PDB file of C-alpha atoms in Angstrom:
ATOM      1  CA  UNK A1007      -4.720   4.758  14.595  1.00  0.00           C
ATOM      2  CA  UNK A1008      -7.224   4.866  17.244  1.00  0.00           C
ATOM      3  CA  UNK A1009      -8.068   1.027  18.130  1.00  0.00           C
ATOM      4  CA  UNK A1010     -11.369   1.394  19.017  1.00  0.00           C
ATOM      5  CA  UNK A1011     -12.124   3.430  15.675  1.00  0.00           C
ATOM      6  CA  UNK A1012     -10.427   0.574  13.423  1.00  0.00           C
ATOM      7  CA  UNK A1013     -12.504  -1.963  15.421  1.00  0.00           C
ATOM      8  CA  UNK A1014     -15.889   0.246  13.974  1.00  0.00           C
ATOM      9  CA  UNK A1015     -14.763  -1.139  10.405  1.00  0.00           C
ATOM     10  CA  UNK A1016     -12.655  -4.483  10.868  1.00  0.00           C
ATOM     11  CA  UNK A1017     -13.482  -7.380  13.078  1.00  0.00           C
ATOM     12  CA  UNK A1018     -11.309  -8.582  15.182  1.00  0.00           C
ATOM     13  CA  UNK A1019      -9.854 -11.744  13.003  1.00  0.00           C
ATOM     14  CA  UNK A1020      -8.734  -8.716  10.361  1.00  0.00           C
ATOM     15  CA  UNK A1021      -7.325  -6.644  13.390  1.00  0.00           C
ATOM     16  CA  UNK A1022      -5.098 -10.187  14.436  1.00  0.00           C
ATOM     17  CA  UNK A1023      -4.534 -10.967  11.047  1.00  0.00           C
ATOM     18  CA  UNK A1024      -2.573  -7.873  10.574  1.00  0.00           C
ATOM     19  CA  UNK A1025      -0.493  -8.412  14.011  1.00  0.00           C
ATOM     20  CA  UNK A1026       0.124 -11.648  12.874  1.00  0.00           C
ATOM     21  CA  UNK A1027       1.556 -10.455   9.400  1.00  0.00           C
ATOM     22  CA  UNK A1028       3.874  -8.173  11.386  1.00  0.00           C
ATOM     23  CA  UNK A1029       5.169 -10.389  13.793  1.00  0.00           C
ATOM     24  CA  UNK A1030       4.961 -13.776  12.423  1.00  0.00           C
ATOM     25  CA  UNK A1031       8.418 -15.804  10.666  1.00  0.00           C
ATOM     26  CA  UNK A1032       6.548 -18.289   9.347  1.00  0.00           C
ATOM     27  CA  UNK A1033       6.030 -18.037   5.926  1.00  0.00           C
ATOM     28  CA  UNK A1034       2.470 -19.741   5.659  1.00  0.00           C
ATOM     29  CA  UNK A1035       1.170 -17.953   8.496  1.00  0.00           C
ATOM     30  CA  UNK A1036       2.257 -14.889   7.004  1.00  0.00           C
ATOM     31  CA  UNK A1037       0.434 -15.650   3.887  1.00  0.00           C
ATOM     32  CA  UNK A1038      -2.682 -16.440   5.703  1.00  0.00           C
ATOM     33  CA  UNK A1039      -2.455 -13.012   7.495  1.00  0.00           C
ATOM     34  CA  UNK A1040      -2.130 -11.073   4.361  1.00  0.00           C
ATOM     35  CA  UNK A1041      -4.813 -12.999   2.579  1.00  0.00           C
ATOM     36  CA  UNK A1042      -6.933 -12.462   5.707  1.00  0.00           C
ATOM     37  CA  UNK A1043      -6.050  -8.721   4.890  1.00  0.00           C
ATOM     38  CA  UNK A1044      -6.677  -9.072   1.380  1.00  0.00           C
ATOM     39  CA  UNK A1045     -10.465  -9.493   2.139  1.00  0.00           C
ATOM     40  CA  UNK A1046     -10.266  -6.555   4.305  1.00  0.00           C
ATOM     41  CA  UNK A1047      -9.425  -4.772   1.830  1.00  0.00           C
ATOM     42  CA  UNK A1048     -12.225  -6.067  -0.344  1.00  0.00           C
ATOM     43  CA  UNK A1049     -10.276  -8.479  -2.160  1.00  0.00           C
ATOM     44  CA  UNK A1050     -12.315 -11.367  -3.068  1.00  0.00           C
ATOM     45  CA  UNK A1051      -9.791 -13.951  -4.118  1.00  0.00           C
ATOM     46  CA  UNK A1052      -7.657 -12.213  -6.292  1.00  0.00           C
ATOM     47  CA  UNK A1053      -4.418 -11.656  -4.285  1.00  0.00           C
ATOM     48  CA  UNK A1054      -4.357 -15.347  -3.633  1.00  0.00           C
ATOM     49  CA  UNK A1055      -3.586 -15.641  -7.384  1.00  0.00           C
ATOM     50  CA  UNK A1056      -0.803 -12.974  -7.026  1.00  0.00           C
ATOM     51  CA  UNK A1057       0.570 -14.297  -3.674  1.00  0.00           C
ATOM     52  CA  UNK A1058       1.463 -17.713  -5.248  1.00  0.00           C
ATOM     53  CA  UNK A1059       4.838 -16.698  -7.219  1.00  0.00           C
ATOM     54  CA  UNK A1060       4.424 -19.756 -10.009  1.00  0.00           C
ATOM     55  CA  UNK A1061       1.593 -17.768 -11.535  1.00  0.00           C
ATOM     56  CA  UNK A1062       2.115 -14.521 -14.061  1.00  0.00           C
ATOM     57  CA  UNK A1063      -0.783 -12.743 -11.853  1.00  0.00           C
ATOM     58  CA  UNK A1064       2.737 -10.754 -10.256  1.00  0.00           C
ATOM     59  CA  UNK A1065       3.528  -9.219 -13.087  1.00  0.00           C
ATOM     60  CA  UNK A1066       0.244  -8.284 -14.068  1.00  0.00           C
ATOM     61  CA  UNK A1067      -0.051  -6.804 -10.722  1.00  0.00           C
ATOM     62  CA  UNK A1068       3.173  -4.933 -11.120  1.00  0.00           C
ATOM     63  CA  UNK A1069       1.767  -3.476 -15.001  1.00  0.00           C
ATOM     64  CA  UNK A1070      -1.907  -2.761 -13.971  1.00  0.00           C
ATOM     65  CA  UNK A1071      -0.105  -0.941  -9.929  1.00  0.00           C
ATOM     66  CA  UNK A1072       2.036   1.134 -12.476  1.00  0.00           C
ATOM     67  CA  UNK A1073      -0.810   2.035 -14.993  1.00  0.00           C
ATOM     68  CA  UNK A1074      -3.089   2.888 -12.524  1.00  0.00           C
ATOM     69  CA  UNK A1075      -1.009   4.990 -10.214  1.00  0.00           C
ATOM     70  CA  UNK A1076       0.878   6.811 -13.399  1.00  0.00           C
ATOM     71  CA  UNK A1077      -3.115   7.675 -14.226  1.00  0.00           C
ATOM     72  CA  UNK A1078      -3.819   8.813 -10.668  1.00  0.00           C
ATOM     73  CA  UNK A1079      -0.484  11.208 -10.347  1.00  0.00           C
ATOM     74  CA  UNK A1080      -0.711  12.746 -13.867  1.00  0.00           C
ATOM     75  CA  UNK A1081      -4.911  13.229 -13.286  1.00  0.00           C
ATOM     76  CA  UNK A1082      -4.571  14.918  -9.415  1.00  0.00           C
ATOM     77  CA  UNK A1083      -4.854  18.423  -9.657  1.00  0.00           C
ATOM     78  CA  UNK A1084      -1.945  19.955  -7.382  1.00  0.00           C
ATOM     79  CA  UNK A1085      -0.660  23.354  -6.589  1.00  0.00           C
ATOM     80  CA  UNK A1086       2.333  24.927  -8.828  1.00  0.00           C
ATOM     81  CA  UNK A1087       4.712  24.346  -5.670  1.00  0.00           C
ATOM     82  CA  UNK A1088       3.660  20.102  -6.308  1.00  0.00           C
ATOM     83  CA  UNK A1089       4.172  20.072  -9.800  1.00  0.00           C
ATOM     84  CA  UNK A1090       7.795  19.117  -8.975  1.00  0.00           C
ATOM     85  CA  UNK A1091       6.704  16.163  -6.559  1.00  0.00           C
ATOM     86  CA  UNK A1092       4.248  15.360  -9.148  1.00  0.00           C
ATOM     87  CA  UNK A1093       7.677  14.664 -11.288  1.00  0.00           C
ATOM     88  CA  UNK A1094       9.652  12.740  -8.764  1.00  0.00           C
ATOM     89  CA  UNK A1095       6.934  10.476  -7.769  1.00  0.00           C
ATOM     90  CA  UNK A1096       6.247   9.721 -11.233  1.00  0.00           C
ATOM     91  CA  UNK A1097      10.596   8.725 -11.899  1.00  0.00           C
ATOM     92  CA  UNK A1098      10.459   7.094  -8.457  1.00  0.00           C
ATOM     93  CA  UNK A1099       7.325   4.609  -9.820  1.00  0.00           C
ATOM     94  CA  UNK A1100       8.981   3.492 -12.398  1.00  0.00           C
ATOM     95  CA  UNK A1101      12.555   2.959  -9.966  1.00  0.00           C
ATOM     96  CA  UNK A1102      10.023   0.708  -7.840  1.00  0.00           C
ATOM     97  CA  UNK A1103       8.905  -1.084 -10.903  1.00  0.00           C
ATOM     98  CA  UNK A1104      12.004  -1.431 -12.533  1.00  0.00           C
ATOM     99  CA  UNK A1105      13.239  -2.686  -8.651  1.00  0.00           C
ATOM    100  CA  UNK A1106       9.947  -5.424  -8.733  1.00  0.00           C
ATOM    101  CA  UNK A1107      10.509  -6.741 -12.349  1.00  0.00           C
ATOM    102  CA  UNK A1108      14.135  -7.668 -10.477  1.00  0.00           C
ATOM    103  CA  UNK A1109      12.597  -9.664  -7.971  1.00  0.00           C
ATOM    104  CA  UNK A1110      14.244  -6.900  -5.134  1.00  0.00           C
ATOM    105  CA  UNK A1111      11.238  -6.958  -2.932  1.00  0.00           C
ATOM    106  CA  UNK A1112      13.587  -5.920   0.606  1.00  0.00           C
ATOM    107  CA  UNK A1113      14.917  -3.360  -1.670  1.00  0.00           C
ATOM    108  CA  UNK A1114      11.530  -1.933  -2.589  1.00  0.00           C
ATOM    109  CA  UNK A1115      10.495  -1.557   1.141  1.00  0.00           C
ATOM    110  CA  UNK A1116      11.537   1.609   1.765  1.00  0.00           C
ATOM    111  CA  UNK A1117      10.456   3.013  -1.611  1.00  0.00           C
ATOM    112  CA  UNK A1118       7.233   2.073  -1.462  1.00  0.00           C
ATOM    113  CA  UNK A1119       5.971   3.645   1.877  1.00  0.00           C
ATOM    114  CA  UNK A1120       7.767   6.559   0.009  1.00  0.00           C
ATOM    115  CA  UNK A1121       5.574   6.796  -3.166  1.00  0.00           C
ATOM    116  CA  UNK A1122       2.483   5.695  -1.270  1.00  0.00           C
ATOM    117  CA  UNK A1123       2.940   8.878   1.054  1.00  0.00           C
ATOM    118  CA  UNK A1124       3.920  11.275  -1.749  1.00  0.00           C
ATOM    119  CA  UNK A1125       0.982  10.115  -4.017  1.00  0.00           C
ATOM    120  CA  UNK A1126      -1.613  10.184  -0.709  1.00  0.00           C
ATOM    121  CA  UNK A1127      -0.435  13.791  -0.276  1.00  0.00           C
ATOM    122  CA  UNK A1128      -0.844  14.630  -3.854  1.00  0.00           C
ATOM    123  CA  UNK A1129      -4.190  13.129  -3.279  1.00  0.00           C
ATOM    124  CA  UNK A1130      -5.180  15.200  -0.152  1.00  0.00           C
ATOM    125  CA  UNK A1131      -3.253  17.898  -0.126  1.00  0.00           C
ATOM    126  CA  UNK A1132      -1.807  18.908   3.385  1.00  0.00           C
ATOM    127  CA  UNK A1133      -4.449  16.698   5.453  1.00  0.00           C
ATOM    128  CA  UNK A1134      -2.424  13.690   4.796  1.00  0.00           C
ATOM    129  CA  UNK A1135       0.494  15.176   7.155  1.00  0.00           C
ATOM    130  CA  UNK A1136      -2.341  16.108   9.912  1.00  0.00           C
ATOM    131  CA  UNK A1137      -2.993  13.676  12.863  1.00  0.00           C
ATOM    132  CA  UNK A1138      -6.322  13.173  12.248  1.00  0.00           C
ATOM    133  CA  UNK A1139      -6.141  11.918   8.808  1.00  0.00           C
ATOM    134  CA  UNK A1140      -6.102   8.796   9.651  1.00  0.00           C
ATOM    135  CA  UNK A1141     -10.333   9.353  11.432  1.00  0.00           C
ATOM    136  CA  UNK A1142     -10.545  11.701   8.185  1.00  0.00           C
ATOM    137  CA  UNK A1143      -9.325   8.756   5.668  1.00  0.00           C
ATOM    138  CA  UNK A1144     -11.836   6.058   7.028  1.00  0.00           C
ATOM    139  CA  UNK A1145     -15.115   8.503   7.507  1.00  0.00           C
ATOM    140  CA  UNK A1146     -14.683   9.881   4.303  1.00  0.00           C
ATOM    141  CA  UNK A1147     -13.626   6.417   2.255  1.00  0.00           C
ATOM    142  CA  UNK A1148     -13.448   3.562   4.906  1.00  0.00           C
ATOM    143  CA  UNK A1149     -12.356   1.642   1.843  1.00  0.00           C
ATOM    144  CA  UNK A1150      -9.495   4.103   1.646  1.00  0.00           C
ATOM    145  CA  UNK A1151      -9.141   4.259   5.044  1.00  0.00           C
ATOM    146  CA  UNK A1152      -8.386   0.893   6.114  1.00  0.00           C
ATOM    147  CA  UNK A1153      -6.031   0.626   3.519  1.00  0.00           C
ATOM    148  CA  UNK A1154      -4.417   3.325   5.128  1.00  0.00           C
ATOM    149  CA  UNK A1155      -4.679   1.959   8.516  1.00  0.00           C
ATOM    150  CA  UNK A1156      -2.800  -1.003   6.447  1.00  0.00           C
ATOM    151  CA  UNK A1157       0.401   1.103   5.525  1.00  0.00           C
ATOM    152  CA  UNK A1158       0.173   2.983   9.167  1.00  0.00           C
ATOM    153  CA  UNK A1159       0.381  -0.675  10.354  1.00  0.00           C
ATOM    154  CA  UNK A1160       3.292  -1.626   8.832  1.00  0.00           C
ATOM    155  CA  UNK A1161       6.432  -1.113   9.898  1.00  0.00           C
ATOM    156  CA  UNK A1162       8.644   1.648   8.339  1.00  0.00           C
ATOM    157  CA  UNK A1163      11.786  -0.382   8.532  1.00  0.00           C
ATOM    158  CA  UNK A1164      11.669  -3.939   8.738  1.00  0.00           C
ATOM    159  CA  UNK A1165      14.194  -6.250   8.338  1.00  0.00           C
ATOM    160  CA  UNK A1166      11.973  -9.193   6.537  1.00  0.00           C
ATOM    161  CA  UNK A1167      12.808 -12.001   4.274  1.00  0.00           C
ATOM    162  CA  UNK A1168      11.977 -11.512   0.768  1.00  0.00           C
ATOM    163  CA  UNK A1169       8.998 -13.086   0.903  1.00  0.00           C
ATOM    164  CA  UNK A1170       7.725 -11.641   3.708  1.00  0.00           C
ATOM    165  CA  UNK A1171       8.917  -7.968   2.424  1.00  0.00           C
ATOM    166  CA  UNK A1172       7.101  -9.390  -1.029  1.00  0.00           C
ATOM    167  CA  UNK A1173       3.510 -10.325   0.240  1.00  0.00           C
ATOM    168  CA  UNK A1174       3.496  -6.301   2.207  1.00  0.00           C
ATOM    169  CA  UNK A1175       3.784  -4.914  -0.920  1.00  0.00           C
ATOM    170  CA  UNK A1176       2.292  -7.081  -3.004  1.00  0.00           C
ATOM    171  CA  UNK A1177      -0.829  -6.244  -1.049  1.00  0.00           C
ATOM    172  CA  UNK A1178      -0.481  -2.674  -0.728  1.00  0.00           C
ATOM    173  CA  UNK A1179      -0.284  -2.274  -4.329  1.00  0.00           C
ATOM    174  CA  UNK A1180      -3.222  -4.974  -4.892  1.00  0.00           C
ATOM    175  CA  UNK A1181      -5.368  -2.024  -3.221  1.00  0.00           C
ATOM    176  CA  UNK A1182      -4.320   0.795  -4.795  1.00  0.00           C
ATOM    177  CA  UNK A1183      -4.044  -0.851  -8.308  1.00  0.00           C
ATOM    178  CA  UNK A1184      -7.883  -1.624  -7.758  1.00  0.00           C
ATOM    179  CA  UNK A1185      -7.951   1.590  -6.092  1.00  0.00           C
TER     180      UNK A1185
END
């Protein structure tokens, strides 16, 4: 994404606090970067709760993420040629899930940029694959958009601890279970 458009809706401590969640090792600087990014995304305290792993707020995370995606898929009008991706996204959610509820956040990388991008382009239709849709996301929902300059952000394959790997998703799916 464009810097100079992100800069239009984040300031600049959001803009570092992602860079930092990407490049940092430490684990409390990492979780000050993604809560940083948590109140980009209009979080107001509540991924704090789910960040710290001695509280239930995970799992609750996990059930509301899965209820509230399952709604979106089975409620987005498609075209006959998506009902089948429709399907698969749906038996791929509850792989991921089933992958969380182990506590196999590396493992559930890779799958989740996979279901976010099959459920955005069940959401917008053949925009989501055009260049511009990241300008398009953030005029039309900045909300929206920033998340998706969030997951843009993020590496595709990173080799992260597991609680590094844990607070990426954790805060990806904060957004769209709220979403």
């Amino acid at each position: 994404m464009k810097g100079d458009l992100i800069e239009q809706f984040l300031d600049s401590a959001s803009i570092q606090a992602m860079t930092n969640l990407v490049t940092s090792n430490d684990e409390k600087s990492t979780l000050v970067a993604a809560k940083n990014i948590a109140g980009s995304l209009g979080d107001s305290d509540g991924f704090a709760k789910i960040a710290d792993s001695k509280t239930d707020a995970e799992q609750k995370l996990i059930s509301s993420f899965h209820n509230n995606l399952v709604l979106l898929i089975q409620k987005t009008w498609v075209e006959k040629s998506d009902e089948e991706l429709k399907a698969q996204v749906l038996y791929h959610l509850e792989e991921f899930c089933k992958q969380l509820n182990a506590r196999s956040y590396t493992a559930s990388y890779a799958p989740f940029f996979s279901i976010v991008d099959d459920v955005v382009y069940l959401m917008f239709g053949t925009q989501a694959k055009s260049k511009d849709f990241d300008e398009y996301a953030l005029r039309i929902d900045p909300e929206f958009g920033i998340f998706w300059w969030y997951m843009q952000s993020l590496p595709r394959e990173a080799r992260w601890s597991e609680s590094k790997s844990r607070l990426a998703i954790l805060l990806g799916m904060y957004f769209l279970a709220n979403y």
